[in-house]
Tab-separated table of N, CA, C and O in Angstrom:
chain	number	residue	atom	x	y	z
I	15	ILE	N	12.461	-27.807	-23.910
I	15	ILE	CA	13.510	-27.115	-23.363
I	15	ILE	C	13.422	-28.814	-22.072
I	15	ILE	O	13.292	-29.875	-21.613
I	16	GLN	N	15.623	-29.180	-22.138
I	16	GLN	CA	15.449	-30.202	-22.808
I	16	GLN	C	16.918	-30.079	-20.748
I	16	GLN	O	17.627	-29.328	-20.932
I	17	ILE	N	16.374	-31.385	-20.081
I	17	ILE	CA	17.132	-31.167	-18.589
I	17	ILE	C	17.828	-32.545	-18.338
I	17	ILE	O	17.140	-33.249	-18.901
I	18	PRO	N	18.347	-32.251	-17.489
I	18	PRO	CA	19.230	-33.702	-17.075
I	18	PRO	C	18.658	-34.612	-16.138
I	18	PRO	O	18.008	-33.854	-15.954
I	19	ALA	N	18.682	-35.887	-16.474
I	19	ALA	CA	18.003	-36.734	-15.679
I	19	ALA	C	19.029	-36.740	-13.848
I	19	ALA	O	19.707	-36.785	-14.142
I	20	GLY	N	18.781	-36.571	-13.168
I	20	GLY	CA	18.593	-37.278	-11.767
I	20	GLY	C	19.666	-36.189	-11.158
I	20	GLY	O	20.123	-35.839	-10.045
I	21	GLN	N	19.172	-34.269	-11.618
I	21	GLN	CA	20.017	-32.818	-11.281
I	21	GLN	C	19.060	-32.404	-11.229
I	21	GLN	O	17.302	-32.336	-11.860
I	22	PRO	N	19.580	-31.376	-10.088
I	22	PRO	CA	17.727	-30.283	-9.954
I	22	PRO	C	18.030	-28.861	-10.694
I	22	PRO	O	19.529	-29.140	-11.277
I	23	VAL	N	16.923	-28.696	-11.435
I	23	VAL	CA	17.506	-28.229	-12.037
I	23	VAL	C	16.092	-26.905	-11.637
I	23	VAL	O	15.046	-26.865	-11.665
I	24	VAL	N	16.464	-25.418	-12.322
I	24	VAL	CA	15.635	-24.125	-11.775
I	24	VAL	C	14.439	-23.831	-13.286
I	24	VAL	O	15.585	-23.503	-13.677
I	25	LEU	N	14.113	-23.511	-12.780
I	25	LEU	CA	13.341	-23.416	-14.136
I	25	LEU	C	12.482	-21.201	-13.754
I	25	LEU	O	11.912	-22.014	-12.737
I	26	ARG	N	12.941	-20.492	-14.556
I	26	ARG	CA	12.403	-18.975	-14.131
I	26	ARG	C	11.364	-19.545	-15.684
I	26	ARG	O	10.986	-19.088	-16.625
I	27	PHE	N	9.876	-18.729	-14.926
I	27	PHE	CA	8.257	-18.204	-15.796
I	27	PHE	C	8.237	-17.357	-15.350
I	27	PHE	O	8.646	-16.680	-14.266
I	28	LYS	N	8.238	-15.878	-16.265
I	28	LYS	CA	8.241	-14.705	-16.862
I	28	LYS	C	6.232	-14.306	-17.253
I	28	LYS	O	5.924	-15.027	-17.987
I	29	ARG	N	5.269	-14.365	-15.920
I	29	ARG	CA	3.981	-14.297	-16.185
I	29	ARG	C	3.737	-13.283	-16.577
I	29	ARG	O	4.022	-11.684	-16.340
I	30	GLU	N	2.988	-12.599	-18.006
I	30	GLU	CA	3.321	-11.701	-18.781
I	30	GLU	C	1.744	-10.830	-18.881
I	30	GLU	O	1.476	-9.681	-19.731
I	31	ASP	N	0.747	-12.436	-18.676
I	31	ASP	CA	-0.508	-12.253	-19.169
I	31	ASP	C	-1.201	-12.439	-18.402
I	31	ASP	O	-1.475	-13.494	-17.589
I	32	ALA	N	-2.718	-11.519	-17.799
I	32	ALA	CA	-2.978	-11.294	-16.550
I	32	ALA	C	-4.083	-11.656	-16.480
I	32	ALA	O	-4.277	-11.718	-15.424
I	33	SER	N	-4.387	-12.628	-17.707
I	33	SER	CA	-5.721	-13.547	-16.976
I	33	SER	C	-5.265	-14.447	-16.589
I	33	SER	O	-4.617	-14.823	-16.322
I	34	PRO	N	-5.993	-15.054	-15.474
I	34	PRO	CA	-6.588	-16.710	-14.327
I	34	PRO	C	-6.264	-17.494	-15.067
I	34	PRO	O	-5.341	-17.608	-13.902
I	35	CYS	N	-5.574	-17.496	-16.604
I	35	CYS	CA	-5.564	-18.483	-16.847
I	35	CYS	C	-4.211	-18.933	-16.736
I	35	CYS	O	-3.850	-20.082	-16.410
I	36	ALA	N	-3.440	-17.579	-16.629
I	36	ALA	CA	-1.501	-17.550	-16.787
I	36	ALA	C	-1.087	-17.541	-14.969
I	36	ALA	O	0.057	-17.307	-14.816
I	37	ALA	N	-1.840	-18.378	-14.407
I	37	ALA	CA	-1.480	-17.293	-13.056
I	37	ALA	C	-1.060	-18.551	-12.138
I	37	ALA	O	-0.370	-18.654	-11.845
I	38	GLN	N	-0.470	-19.346	-12.860
I	38	GLN	CA	-0.482	-20.896	-12.534
I	38	GLN	C	0.849	-22.083	-12.974
I	38	GLN	O	-0.038	-21.490	-14.371
I	39	VAL	N	1.583	-23.103	-13.047
I	39	VAL	CA	2.427	-23.650	-13.771
I	39	VAL	C	2.566	-24.558	-13.133
I	39	VAL	O	2.282	-24.683	-11.807
I	40	VAL	N	1.951	-26.162	-13.826
I	40	VAL	CA	1.383	-27.029	-13.070
I	40	VAL	C	2.226	-28.215	-13.582
I	40	VAL	O	2.150	-28.021	-15.262
I	41	ILE	N	3.148	-28.813	-12.838
I	41	ILE	CA	3.751	-30.220	-13.491
I	41	ILE	C	3.344	-31.185	-12.901
I	41	ILE	O	3.416	-31.425	-11.740
I	42	GLU	N	2.255	-31.885	-13.187
I	42	GLU	CA	1.388	-33.003	-12.764
I	42	GLU	C	2.526	-34.666	-12.437
I	42	GLU	O	2.410	-34.448	-11.526
I	43	ALA	N	3.337	-34.471	-12.810
I	43	ALA	CA	4.024	-35.737	-12.768
I	43	ALA	C	5.028	-35.279	-11.678
I	43	ALA	O	5.195	-36.797	-11.011
I	44	LEU	N	5.318	-34.387	-11.182
I	44	LEU	CA	5.994	-33.659	-10.228
I	44	LEU	C	4.746	-33.319	-8.777
I	44	LEU	O	4.934	-33.406	-7.678
I	45	GLY	N	3.425	-33.348	-9.242
I	45	GLY	CA	2.185	-32.594	-8.208
I	45	GLY	C	2.788	-31.245	-7.689
I	45	GLY	O	2.380	-31.101	-6.935
I	46	LEU	N	3.714	-30.992	-8.996
I	46	LEU	CA	3.839	-28.932	-8.373
I	46	LEU	C	2.438	-28.109	-8.974
I	46	LEU	O	2.164	-28.535	-10.413
I	47	ASN	N	2.388	-27.267	-8.526
I	47	ASN	CA	1.017	-26.012	-8.583
I	47	ASN	C	2.078	-24.971	-8.342
I	47	ASN	O	1.526	-24.559	-6.641
I	48	THR	N	2.332	-24.238	-8.867
I	48	THR	CA	3.509	-23.134	-8.053
I	48	THR	C	2.831	-21.579	-9.070
I	48	THR	O	2.067	-21.230	-9.894
I	49	ASP	N	2.142	-20.542	-8.364
I	49	ASP	CA	1.400	-19.343	-8.449
I	49	ASP	C	2.841	-18.722	-8.766
I	49	ASP	O	3.869	-18.604	-8.656
I	50	LEU	N	2.153	-17.842	-10.408
I	50	LEU	CA	2.582	-17.197	-10.975
I	50	LEU	C	2.329	-15.473	-10.855
I	50	LEU	O	1.266	-14.812	-11.354
I	51	ARG	N	3.150	-15.233	-10.605
I	51	ARG	CA	3.248	-13.075	-10.034
I	51	ARG	C	3.477	-12.235	-11.466
I	51	ARG	O	4.224	-13.031	-12.568
I	52	LEU	N	2.334	-11.336	-11.588
I	52	LEU	CA	2.321	-10.689	-13.313
I	52	LEU	C	4.171	-10.428	-13.159
I	52	LEU	O	4.296	-9.452	-12.041
I	53	ASN	N	4.576	-10.518	-14.666
I	53	ASN	CA	4.911	-9.469	-15.068
I	53	ASN	C	6.922	-9.566	-13.923
I	53	ASN	O	7.509	-8.438	-13.458
I	54	GLU	N	6.765	-10.580	-13.671
I	54	GLU	CA	7.901	-11.583	-12.638
I	54	GLU	C	8.174	-12.721	-12.681
I	54	GLU	O	7.531	-12.986	-12.748
I	55	ASP	N	9.418	-12.739	-12.316
I	55	ASP	CA	10.505	-13.937	-12.616
I	55	ASP	C	9.818	-14.904	-11.484
I	55	ASP	O	10.042	-14.511	-10.168
I	56	THR	N	9.471	-15.930	-11.717
I	56	THR	CA	9.177	-17.081	-10.787
I	56	THR	C	10.047	-18.456	-10.780
I	56	THR	O	9.050	-19.190	-11.347
I	57	ASP	N	11.225	-18.618	-10.174
I	57	ASP	CA	12.048	-20.005	-9.754
I	57	ASP	C	11.543	-21.080	-9.458
I	57	ASP	O	11.122	-20.826	-7.927
I	58	VAL	N	11.516	-21.906	-10.309
I	58	VAL	CA	10.575	-23.075	-9.855
I	58	VAL	C	11.735	-24.749	-9.838
I	58	VAL	O	12.477	-24.750	-10.970
I	59	GLN	N	12.500	-25.029	-8.769
I	59	GLN	CA	12.456	-26.070	-8.999
I	59	GLN	C	12.919	-27.262	-8.449
I	59	GLN	O	11.808	-27.840	-7.878
I	60	VAL	N	13.081	-27.961	-9.911
I	60	VAL	CA	12.071	-29.252	-10.363
I	60	VAL	C	13.858	-30.404	-10.390
I	60	VAL	O	14.526	-30.167	-10.478
I	61	GLN	N	13.616	-32.127	-10.113
I	61	GLN	CA	14.486	-33.131	-10.823
I	61	GLN	C	13.761	-34.555	-11.373
I	61	GLN	O	12.391	-34.485	-10.649
I	62	PHE	N	13.372	-34.706	-11.887
I	62	PHE	CA	13.442	-36.296	-12.954
I	62	PHE	C	14.033	-37.371	-12.141
I	62	PHE	O	15.435	-36.781	-12.903
I	63	ASP	N	14.154	-37.679	-11.996
I	63	ASP	CA	15.440	-38.948	-11.849
I	63	ASP	C	15.119	-39.728	-13.249
I	63	ASP	O	15.924	-40.099	-13.339
I	64	ALA	N	13.809	-39.980	-13.798
I	64	ALA	CA	13.393	-41.222	-14.548
I	64	ALA	C	13.903	-40.411	-16.261
I	64	ALA	O	13.093	-39.192	-16.533
I	65	PRO	N	14.207	-40.488	-17.470
I	65	PRO	CA	14.182	-39.887	-18.176
I	65	PRO	C	13.152	-39.629	-19.125
I	65	PRO	O	12.642	-40.660	-19.293
I	66	GLY	N	12.664	-39.317	-19.984
I	66	GLY	CA	11.171	-39.700	-20.716
I	66	GLY	C	10.693	-37.782	-21.036
I	66	GLY	O	11.570	-36.306	-20.812
I	67	GLU	N	9.577	-37.390	-21.629
I	67	GLU	CA	9.348	-36.442	-21.705
I	67	GLU	C	7.760	-36.269	-20.642
I	67	GLU	O	7.527	-36.957	-20.790
I	68	TYR	N	7.695	-34.515	-19.987
I	68	TYR	CA	7.388	-34.102	-18.864
I	68	TYR	C	6.448	-32.836	-19.314
I	68	TYR	O	7.249	-31.843	-20.004
I	69	GLU	N	4.671	-32.755	-19.311
I	69	GLU	CA	4.148	-31.690	-19.907
I	69	GLU	C	4.119	-30.832	-18.459
I	69	GLU	O	4.069	-31.385	-17.529
I	70	PHE	N	4.391	-29.504	-19.189
I	70	PHE	CA	3.830	-28.359	-18.185
I	70	PHE	C	2.793	-27.803	-18.531
I	70	PHE	O	2.985	-27.178	-20.535
I	71	THR	N	1.871	-26.901	-17.609
I	71	THR	CA	0.940	-26.056	-18.650
I	71	THR	C	0.379	-25.496	-16.916
I	71	THR	O	0.812	-24.885	-15.945
I	72	CYS	N	-0.311	-24.621	-17.679
I	72	CYS	CA	-1.461	-24.016	-16.783
I	72	CYS	C	-3.010	-24.123	-16.334
I	72	CYS	O	-2.548	-25.966	-16.582
I	73	GLN	N	-3.093	-24.270	-15.267
I	73	GLN	CA	-4.392	-24.651	-14.841
I	73	GLN	C	-5.371	-25.324	-15.483
I	73	GLN	O	-6.126	-26.032	-15.158
I	74	MET	N	-5.380	-23.966	-16.286
I	74	MET	CA	-6.172	-24.888	-17.258
I	74	MET	C	-5.851	-25.348	-18.682
I	74	MET	O	-7.257	-25.671	-19.727
I	75	LYS	N	-4.924	-25.673	-18.794
I	75	LYS	CA	-3.330	-26.615	-19.937
I	75	LYS	C	-3.797	-25.736	-21.002
I	75	LYS	O	-3.839	-26.367	-21.812
I	76	MET	N	-4.618	-24.273	-20.944
I	76	MET	CA	-4.192	-24.123	-21.955
I	76	MET	C	-2.467	-23.007	-22.971
I	76	MET	O	-1.864	-23.825	-23.259
I	77	TYR	N	-2.368	-23.204	-21.711
I	77	TYR	CA	-1.004	-22.687	-21.691
I	77	TYR	C	0.156	-24.016	-21.693
I	77	TYR	O	-0.214	-25.078	-21.207
I	78	ARG	N	0.849	-24.498	-22.225
I	78	ARG	CA	1.678	-26.071	-22.571
I	78	ARG	C	3.196	-25.702	-22.769
I	78	ARG	O	3.258	-25.566	-23.869
I	79	GLY	N	3.326	-27.100	-22.548
I	79	GLY	CA	5.453	-26.735	-22.711
I	79	GLY	C	5.715	-28.319	-22.282
I	79	GLY	O	5.232	-29.128	-21.902
I	80	THR	N	6.801	-28.592	-22.607
I	80	THR	CA	7.200	-30.182	-22.123
I	80	THR	C	8.757	-30.240	-22.112
I	80	THR	O	9.732	-29.374	-22.609
I	81	LEU	N	8.975	-30.734	-21.202
I	81	LEU	CA	10.317	-31.039	-20.435
I	81	LEU	C	10.958	-32.203	-20.871
I	81	LEU	O	10.413	-32.984	-21.027
I	82	VAL	N	12.079	-32.320	-21.546
I	82	VAL	CA	13.013	-33.752	-21.981
I	82	VAL	C	14.221	-33.764	-21.592
I	82	VAL	O	14.824	-33.001	-21.105
I	83	VAL	N	13.114	-34.713	-20.084
I	83	VAL	CA	14.815	-34.875	-19.657
I	83	VAL	C	15.254	-36.852	-19.778
I	83	VAL	O	14.380	-37.682	-20.355
I	84	SER	N	17.110	-36.475	-19.808
I	84	SER	CA	18.153	-37.489	-20.256
I	84	SER	C	18.247	-37.415	-19.946
I	84	SER	O	19.099	-36.562	-18.495
């Protein structure tokens, strides 16, 4: 997912897996840990000031993705 540096961005997550692994989204670079409700959208506002690649995961690091900040 590509996002601009220095600007707030809202990421929308929809949890469709009832397993406990999918219960949270974690962005370690921001110290962010947000609970996700089952079958509902959860908006998470983020802002990265420095360009780079930042990982987001579930709390068990089985689900993962990358935010590319430029």
